[in-house]
Coordinates of C-alpha atoms in Angstrom, one line a residue:
M1248 CA 0.0 0.0 0.0
F1249 CA 2.9 2.4 0.7
E1250 CA 4.9 1.4 -2.5
L1251 CA 4.5 4.9 -4.0
G1252 CA 5.8 6.5 -0.8
R1253 CA 8.8 4.2 -0.7
E1254 CA 9.6 5.0 -4.4
L1255 CA 9.5 8.7 -3.5
K1256 CA 11.9 8.1 -0.7
R1257 CA 14.2 6.2 -3.0
L1258 CA 14.2 9.0 -5.6
F1259 CA 14.6 11.9 -3.2
A1260 CA 16.3 10.7 0.0
H1261 CA 19.7 11.8 -1.3
D1262 CA 18.6 14.6 -3.5
R1263 CA 17.3 17.8 -1.9
R1264 CA 17.4 19.9 -5.1
F1265 CA 13.6 19.8 -5.7
D1266 CA 11.9 23.1 -5.9
A1267 CA 10.4 25.2 -3.0
E1268 CA 7.0 23.5 -3.4
G1269 CA 8.6 20.2 -2.1
L1270 CA 7.6 16.7 -3.0
S1271 CA 3.9 17.4 -2.6
R1272 CA 4.1 20.5 -4.8
G1273 CA 1.4 22.2 -2.8
D1274 CA -1.0 19.3 -2.9
P1275 CA -1.9 18.3 0.7
A1276 CA -3.4 15.0 -0.5
L1277 CA 0.1 13.8 -1.6
L1278 CA 1.4 14.2 1.9
E1279 CA -0.1 10.7 2.7
L1280 CA 2.5 9.1 0.4
L1281 CA 5.4 10.5 2.4
D1282 CA 6.8 8.6 5.3
L1283 CA 7.4 10.5 8.6
K1284 CA 10.9 11.5 7.7
L1285 CA 10.0 12.9 4.3
L1286 CA 6.9 14.5 5.8
S1287 CA 9.0 16.3 8.4
D1288 CA 11.4 17.4 5.6
E1289 CA 8.4 18.7 3.6
A1290 CA 7.2 20.7 6.6
R1291 CA 10.6 22.3 7.2
G1292 CA 11.0 23.0 3.5
A1293 CA 7.6 24.7 3.4
D1294 CA 8.7 26.8 6.4
V1295 CA 11.8 27.9 4.5
A1296 CA 9.9 28.7 1.4
A1297 CA 7.4 30.9 3.3
G1298 CA 10.2 32.8 4.9
R1299 CA 12.2 33.6 1.8
I1300 CA 12.3 37.3 1.0
G1301 CA 11.5 36.8 -2.7
S1302 CA 8.9 34.1 -2.1
K1303 CA 5.7 34.5 -4.1
D1304 CA 2.3 34.3 -2.3
K1305 CA 3.6 33.9 1.2
P1306 CA 0.2 33.2 2.7
V1307 CA -0.3 30.2 0.5
R1308 CA 3.2 28.9 1.4
R1309 CA 2.4 29.3 5.1
L1310 CA -0.9 27.5 4.7
E1311 CA 1.0 24.6 3.1
A1312 CA 3.5 24.6 5.9
A1313 CA 0.6 24.5 8.5
I1314 CA -1.0 21.6 6.8
A1315 CA 2.2 19.6 6.8
W1316 CA 3.0 20.3 10.4
R1317 CA -0.5 19.3 11.5
E1318 CA 0.0 16.0 9.6
V1319 CA 3.3 15.5 11.5
A1320 CA 1.5 16.1 14.8
R1321 CA -1.3 13.7 13.8
R1322 CA 1.2 10.9 13.1
T1323 CA 3.3 11.5 16.1
G1324 CA 1.2 13.1 18.9
D1325 CA 3.9 15.9 19.1
A1326 CA 2.4 18.9 20.8
A1327 CA 5.2 21.2 19.6
A1328 CA 4.5 20.3 16.0
L1329 CA 0.8 21.0 16.6
R1330 CA 1.4 24.3 18.2
K1331 CA 3.7 25.2 15.3
A1332 CA 0.9 24.3 12.8
A1333 CA -1.6 26.4 14.6
A1334 CA 0.7 29.4 14.8
I1335 CA 1.6 29.2 11.1
A1336 CA -2.0 28.9 10.1
E1337 CA -2.8 32.0 12.1
T1338 CA -0.1 33.9 10.3
A1339 CA -1.4 32.7 7.0
A1340 CA -4.9 33.8 7.9
A1341 CA -3.7 37.2 8.7
G1342 CA -1.8 37.4 5.4
F1343 CA -4.9 36.4 3.4
E1344 CA -7.0 38.9 5.4
A1345 CA -4.7 41.8 4.7
E1346 CA -4.9 41.0 1.0
R1347 CA -8.8 40.7 1.2
R1348 CA -8.7 37.1 -0.1
T1349 CA -11.7 35.6 1.7
D1350 CA -11.4 32.0 0.3
G1351 CA -7.7 31.8 1.4
W1352 CA -8.5 33.3 4.8
A1353 CA -11.4 30.8 5.3
R1354 CA -9.1 27.9 4.4
A1355 CA -6.4 29.1 6.8
R1356 CA -9.0 29.7 9.6
C1357 CA -10.3 26.2 9.0
E1358 CA -6.8 24.9 9.4
Q1359 CA -6.5 26.6 12.7
A1360 CA -9.7 25.0 13.8
F1361 CA -8.6 21.5 12.7
C1362 CA -5.4 22.0 14.7
A1363 CA -7.6 22.7 17.8
L1364 CA -9.8 19.7 17.1
L1365 CA -6.7 17.5 16.8
G1366 CA -5.4 18.8 20.0
A1367 CA -8.7 18.1 21.8
E1368 CA -8.6 14.5 20.4
L1369 CA -5.0 13.8 21.2
F1370 CA -4.7 15.4 24.6
G1371 CA -8.3 15.4 25.9
D1372 CA -8.6 19.2 26.3
P1373 CA -12.3 20.3 25.8
G1374 CA -11.2 24.0 25.8
L1375 CA -9.7 23.4 22.3
D1376 CA -13.1 22.3 21.0
A1377 CA -14.4 25.7 22.1
A1378 CA -11.6 27.5 20.2
A1379 CA -12.3 25.4 17.1
E1380 CA -16.0 26.2 17.3
V1381 CA -15.3 30.0 17.2
A1382 CA -13.1 29.6 14.1
F1383 CA -15.7 27.4 12.3
R1384 CA -18.5 29.9 13.0
E1385 CA -16.4 32.8 11.7
V1386 CA -15.8 30.8 8.5
R1387 CA -19.4 29.8 8.1
A1388 CA -20.5 33.5 8.4
A1389 CA -17.9 34.6 5.8
V1390 CA -18.3 32.0 3.0
R1391 CA -21.3 30.4 1.3
G1392 CA -19.7 27.9 -1.1
G1393 CA -16.4 26.2 -2.0
V1394 CA -14.8 23.6 0.2
C1395 CA -14.6 25.7 3.4
A1396 CA -18.4 25.9 4.0
P1397 CA -18.9 22.1 4.3
L1398 CA -15.7 21.7 6.2
A1399 CA -16.9 24.3 8.8
D1400 CA -20.3 22.5 8.9
V1401 CA -18.6 19.1 9.5
G1402 CA -16.4 20.7 12.3
L1403 CA -19.4 22.3 14.0
A1404 CA -21.4 19.0 13.8
A1405 CA -18.4 17.1 15.3
I1406 CA -18.0 19.6 18.2
E1407 CA -21.7 19.5 19.1
A1408 CA -21.7 15.7 18.9
R1409 CA -18.6 15.4 21.1
R1410 CA -20.3 17.6 23.6
R1411 CA -23.3 15.2 23.8
L1412 CA -21.3 12.0 23.5
A1413 CA -21.6 11.0 27.2
V1414 CA -25.3 12.0 27.7
A1415 CA -27.3 11.8 24.4
D1416 CA -29.8 9.0 24.0
A1417 CA -30.2 6.9 20.8
Q1418 CA -32.7 9.3 19.2
E1419 CA -30.6 12.4 19.9
A1420 CA -27.5 10.6 18.6
R1421 CA -29.2 9.9 15.3
E1422 CA -30.2 13.6 15.0
L1423 CA -26.7 14.8 15.8
C1424 CA -25.3 12.4 13.1
G1425 CA -27.9 13.7 10.7
A1426 CA -26.1 17.1 10.8
F1427 CA -23.2 15.6 9.0
Q1428 CA -25.2 14.4 5.9
A1429 CA -25.4 17.6 3.9
P1430 CA -21.8 18.7 4.3
I1431 CA -20.5 15.2 3.5
L1432 CA -22.5 15.1 0.3
A1433 CA -21.2 18.6 -0.6
L1434 CA -17.6 17.4 -0.1
E1435 CA -18.2 14.2 -2.1
N1436 CA -19.7 16.3 -4.9
Q1437 CA -16.6 18.5 -5.0
A1438 CA -14.3 15.4 -4.7
R1439 CA -15.5 14.3 -8.2
R1440 CA -13.9 17.4 -9.6
S1441 CA -10.9 17.7 -7.3
T1442 CA -9.0 14.7 -5.9
T1443 CA -7.6 16.8 -3.0
V1444 CA -11.1 17.0 -1.5
R1445 CA -11.5 13.2 -1.5
P1446 CA -9.6 12.5 1.8
L1447 CA -11.5 15.4 3.4
A1448 CA -14.9 13.8 2.5
A1449 CA -13.7 10.4 3.8
E1450 CA -12.5 11.9 7.1
A1451 CA -15.9 13.5 7.6
R1452 CA -17.5 10.1 7.3
L1453 CA -14.9 8.6 9.7
A1454 CA -15.7 11.4 12.3
R1455 CA -19.3 10.3 12.1
A1456 CA -18.4 6.6 12.3
D1457 CA -16.3 7.3 15.4
L1458 CA -19.1 9.1 17.1
L1459 CA -21.6 6.3 16.2
C1460 CA -19.2 3.8 17.8
G1461 CA -19.0 5.9 20.9
W1462 CA -22.8 6.2 21.3
G1463 CA -23.4 2.6 20.3
A1464 CA -20.9 1.2 22.8
R1465 CA -22.3 3.3 25.6
L1466 CA -25.9 2.7 24.9
K1467 CA -25.4 -1.0 23.7
D1468 CA -27.4 0.0 20.6
E1469 CA -27.1 -2.4 17.7
T1470 CA -28.6 0.0 15.2
L1471 CA -26.1 2.7 15.9
L1472 CA -23.2 0.3 15.7
R1473 CA -24.4 -1.1 12.3
K1474 CA -24.6 2.5 11.0
A1475 CA -21.0 2.9 12.2
V1476 CA -19.9 -0.3 10.3
D1477 CA -21.6 1.0 7.1
E1478 CA -20.1 4.5 7.5
A1479 CA -16.6 3.2 7.9
A1480 CA -17.0 0.9 4.9
A1481 CA -18.3 3.8 2.8
A1482 CA -15.3 5.9 3.7
A1483 CA -12.9 3.1 2.7
A1484 CA -14.7 2.6 -0.6
R1485 CA -14.4 6.3 -1.6
V1486 CA -10.6 6.5 -1.4
D1487 CA -7.8 4.8 -3.3
A1488 CA -5.5 2.8 -1.1
A1489 CA -2.6 3.5 -3.5
Y1490 CA -2.9 7.2 -3.3
E1491 CA -4.6 7.8 0.1
P1492 CA -3.0 5.0 2.1
L1493 CA -3.4 6.5 5.5
T1494 CA -7.1 7.6 5.0
W1495 CA -7.8 4.1 3.7
A1496 CA -6.0 2.5 6.7
R1497 CA -7.9 4.7 9.1
A1498 CA -11.2 3.7 7.5
E1499 CA -10.3 0.0 7.8
I1500 CA -9.4 0.5 11.4
A1501 CA -12.7 2.2 12.1
H1502 CA -14.5 -0.6 10.2
G1503 CA -12.8 -3.3 12.3
Q1504 CA -13.5 -1.5 15.6
A1505 CA -17.1 -1.1 14.7
L1506 CA -17.5 -4.8 13.8
S1507 CA -15.9 -5.8 17.1
L1508 CA -18.1 -3.5 19.1
L1509 CA -21.2 -4.8 17.3
G1510 CA -20.2 -8.4 18.0
E1511 CA -19.6 -7.6 21.6
T1512 CA -23.0 -5.9 21.9
T1513 CA -24.9 -8.7 20.1
G1514 CA -22.8 -11.6 21.5
E1515 CA -21.8 -12.8 18.0
I1516 CA -18.3 -14.1 18.2
D1517 CA -18.0 -14.2 14.4
L1518 CA -18.5 -10.5 14.2
I1519 CA -15.8 -9.9 16.8
A1520 CA -13.4 -12.2 14.9
A1521 CA -14.2 -10.5 11.6
G1522 CA -13.4 -7.1 13.3
A1523 CA -10.1 -8.5 14.7
Q1524 CA -9.2 -9.9 11.3
R1525 CA -9.8 -6.6 9.5
L1526 CA -7.6 -4.8 12.1
A1527 CA -4.9 -7.4 11.7
D1528 CA -5.0 -6.8 7.9
A1529 CA -4.7 -3.1 8.5
V1530 CA -1.7 -3.6 10.8
D1531 CA 0.0 -5.6 8.0
H1532 CA -0.4 -2.7 5.6
L1533 CA 0.5 0.1 8.0
T1534 CA 4.2 0.6 8.9
R1535 CA 5.5 2.2 12.0
D1536 CA 7.9 4.4 10.1
H1537 CA 5.1 5.9 8.0
S1538 CA 2.8 6.9 10.9
P1539 CA 3.9 5.8 14.4
L1540 CA 0.7 7.0 16.1
D1541 CA -1.7 5.4 13.6
W1542 CA 0.3 2.1 13.9
A1543 CA 0.1 2.3 17.7
R1544 CA -3.7 3.0 17.6
T1545 CA -4.2 0.0 15.3
Q1546 CA -2.3 -2.2 17.7
V1547 CA -4.5 -1.0 20.6
A1548 CA -7.7 -1.5 18.5
L1549 CA -6.6 -5.0 17.6
A1550 CA -5.8 -5.7 21.3
Q1551 CA -9.2 -4.5 22.3
A1552 CA -10.8 -6.8 19.7
L1553 CA -8.8 -9.7 20.9
Q1554 CA -9.7 -8.9 24.5
S1555 CA -13.4 -9.0 23.5
L1556 CA -12.8 -12.3 21.7
G1557 CA -11.2 -13.7 24.8
E1558 CA -14.1 -12.6 27.0
A1559 CA -16.6 -14.1 24.6
A1560 CA -14.8 -17.4 24.1
G1561 CA -13.1 -17.7 27.5
D1562 CA -9.8 -18.2 25.6
E1563 CA -6.6 -17.3 27.5
R1564 CA -4.6 -17.3 24.2
A1565 CA -6.7 -14.3 23.0
F1566 CA -5.7 -12.4 26.1
E1567 CA -2.0 -13.3 25.6
Q1568 CA -2.2 -12.0 22.0
A1569 CA -3.9 -8.8 23.2
V1570 CA -1.1 -8.2 25.7
S1571 CA 1.4 -8.7 22.9
C1572 CA -0.4 -6.0 20.9
Y1573 CA -0.4 -3.6 23.8
D1574 CA 3.3 -4.2 24.3
R1575 CA 3.9 -3.4 20.6
A1576 CA 1.8 -0.2 21.0
S1577 CA 3.9 0.8 24.0
L1578 CA 7.0 1.0 21.7
V1579 CA 5.4 4.2 20.4
L1580 CA 3.3 5.3 23.4
K1581 CA 6.0 4.9 26.1
D1582 CA 7.3 8.4 25.6
A1583 CA 3.9 10.0 24.9
T1584 CA 3.1 10.7 28.5
T1585 CA 0.5 13.4 27.6
L1586 CA -1.6 11.2 25.4
P1587 CA -4.7 9.6 27.1
L1588 CA -4.2 6.7 24.7
R1589 CA -1.1 5.7 26.6
G1590 CA -3.1 5.3 29.9
V1591 CA -5.9 3.5 28.1
A1592 CA -3.5 1.0 26.7
A1593 CA -1.7 0.4 30.0
S1594 CA -4.9 -0.1 31.9
A1595 CA -6.3 -2.4 29.4
R1596 CA -3.1 -4.4 29.4
A1597 CA -3.4 -4.9 33.1
V1598 CA -7.0 -6.1 32.8
C1599 CA -5.9 -8.6 30.1
L1600 CA -3.2 -9.9 32.4
A1601 CA -5.7 -10.2 35.2
R1602 CA -8.1 -12.2 33.1
S1603 CA -5.3 -14.4 31.9
A1604 CA -4.3 -15.0 35.5
E1605 CA -7.9 -15.9 36.3
L1606 CA -8.2 -18.4 33.5
T1607 CA -4.8 -20.0 34.1
G1608 CA -4.6 -19.7 37.9
D1609 CA -1.1 -18.1 37.5
L1610 CA -0.5 -15.6 40.3
A1611 CA 2.9 -14.5 38.8
V1612 CA 0.9 -13.0 35.8
L1613 CA -1.1 -11.0 38.3
D1614 CA 2.0 -9.8 40.0
V1615 CA 3.3 -8.4 36.7
A1616 CA -0.1 -6.7 36.0
E1617 CA -0.1 -5.0 39.5
A1618 CA 3.4 -3.8 39.1
A1619 CA 2.7 -2.3 35.7
M1620 CA -0.5 -0.7 36.9
K1621 CA 1.2 0.9 39.9
M1622 CA 4.0 2.2 37.6
E1623 CA 1.3 3.7 35.3
L1624 CA -0.4 5.4 38.2
S1625 CA 2.8 6.9 39.5
S1626 CA 3.3 8.6 36.1
K1627 CA -0.2 10.0 36.1
S1628 CA -1.4 13.3 37.5
A1629 CA -4.9 13.4 39.1
R1630 CA -5.0 17.2 38.4
R1631 CA -3.9 17.1 34.7
D1632 CA -5.8 14.0 33.7
P1633 CA -8.4 13.2 36.4
V1634 CA -10.5 10.7 34.3
G1635 CA -7.4 8.8 33.1
W1636 CA -6.2 8.7 36.7
A1637 CA -9.6 7.4 37.9
L1638 CA -9.7 4.7 35.3
A1639 CA -6.3 3.5 36.4
Q1640 CA -7.6 3.4 40.0
L1641 CA -10.6 1.4 38.8
H1642 CA -8.4 -1.1 37.0
L1643 CA -6.0 -1.4 40.0
A1644 CA -9.0 -2.2 42.2
R1645 CA -9.9 -4.9 39.7
L1646 CA -6.5 -6.5 40.1
Y1647 CA -6.8 -6.5 43.9
E1648 CA -10.3 -8.0 43.6
T1649 CA -8.9 -10.7 41.3
R1650 CA -6.1 -11.6 43.8
L1651 CA -8.7 -11.9 46.6
A1652 CA -10.8 -14.2 44.5
M1653 CA -7.9 -16.4 43.4
T1654 CA -6.2 -16.7 46.8
G1655 CA -9.1 -16.4 49.2
V1656 CA -6.7 -14.6 51.6
D1657 CA -7.0 -10.9 52.4
R1658 CA -3.6 -9.3 52.9
G1659 CA -4.9 -5.7 52.7
E1660 CA -6.2 -6.0 49.1
R1661 CA -9.8 -5.4 50.1
A1662 CA -9.0 -2.1 51.8
S1663 CA -6.7 -1.0 49.0
A1664 CA -9.3 -1.8 46.4
T1665 CA -12.0 0.1 48.3
L1666 CA -9.7 3.1 48.6
A1667 CA -9.0 3.1 44.9
L1668 CA -12.7 2.7 44.0
D1669 CA -13.8 5.5 46.3
A1670 CA -11.2 7.8 44.7
A1671 CA -12.4 6.8 41.2
L1672 CA -16.0 7.2 42.1
D1673 CA -15.5 10.8 43.2
V1674 CA -13.9 11.7 39.9
F1675 CA -16.5 9.9 37.8
G1676 CA -19.3 11.6 39.7
E1677 CA -17.6 15.1 39.2
H1678 CA -17.4 14.5 35.5
G1679 CA -20.8 13.0 35.0
L1680 CA -19.5 9.6 33.8
R1681 CA -22.5 7.5 34.8
S1682 CA -21.5 4.2 33.2
L1683 CA -18.1 4.3 34.8
S1684 CA -19.7 5.3 38.1
V1685 CA -21.9 2.2 37.9
L1686 CA -18.8 0.0 37.3
A1687 CA -17.1 1.4 40.4
T1688 CA -20.3 1.1 42.5
D1689 CA -20.8 -2.5 41.4
A1690 CA -17.2 -3.3 42.4
L1691 CA -17.7 -1.8 45.8
A1692 CA -20.9 -3.8 46.2
R1693 CA -19.0 -7.0 45.4
L1694 CA -16.3 -6.2 47.9
S1695 CA -18.9 -5.4 50.6
G1696 CA -20.8 -8.6 49.7
A1697 CA -17.7 -10.7 50.1
V1698 CA -17.2 -9.2 53.6
V1699 CA -20.7 -10.1 54.6
R1700 CA -20.3 -13.7 53.3
E1701 CA -17.1 -14.1 55.3
A1702 CA -18.8 -12.8 58.5
D1703 CA -21.5 -15.4 58.0

């Protein structure tokens, strides 16, 4: 799938004499063909081109640099690259505005908003969603057509849907997803005339598929999850894997995740297995050098699917394979301490080890899981990432509970588990996370029930 990118690398790795427009020649869609090293070179080259005294159309060069730096941040989770992208996009917008070029200003302002959306997604900062909303509303008020109007509509729909992700019911979820339909169709119509718009239209569908997965998983709603499966499949079908390999891979990942969640909800092991197979195929086609963060996310998604398969089939081998996937993901995530995905992967790995210990009766596996979970907690900040910290407490309590059940001897595990659950419950209550509050409350009830049974 990445053959074209490798060919570009072969041709240009030792020859930096290409012109100021770089390898992509101003076409952001071609950035997908570049591996991370070439992409970083492209971003730096665009910076240089924009800064040259005799450079023509500096706002355009700056916009190209901002797009390249945002793609670097998307593939690496690098906050510095994302800040640079946002700053350059702001400068480009100011340049377009001074020249009264509304379309250019709107595209640069949209780029600023996309930087904010990516920051909210990567680092879990809802304040960035608010900043993106302001930018999208400004764009929507200034333009009526072109590519920027539907892009702004997609952004506004995504922000409103994210805001309601934890509280909306199934009917409201369907209505919120309906807001994507008109701008997606507008983007797809423009994609027939311009291939550069094609990935943008596919990403809009993937944003909707991701939201449908979130609602479907929370509400255990089969209809919403089936819609997510269809949406991800439609996104993959509308791009060319040879020319948009990352967008295609992201669509395949979303498809596999949706299938696994659907199988978990309906209890159909075949669907979970189909989702895991699709994710495994995506891993085979996605290289770590090309996009480290996408590769790590795929490993985590595959691990989650294998974890669901292990729960459904009671197969300890599935849990062992899931742990291997989490370990591979950690090769990328171990240094990304600010990404919530790192904590999610570490906590889920501990749960997999706990289930493996339960199925095999091996306490040594449980020791490893506890040690890893405590190390993860020591690196977390309850102030900076309260929900991630609380999730880690919930999973540590699960490990203590598992040890109690396996050994039948309480060496302080019950008190430690209760303390961890109380702390987690406070955070879940403060953030309105009802489903997680129920999990913590149920665990406390199990521990209290165990005490009563022992007393009897």
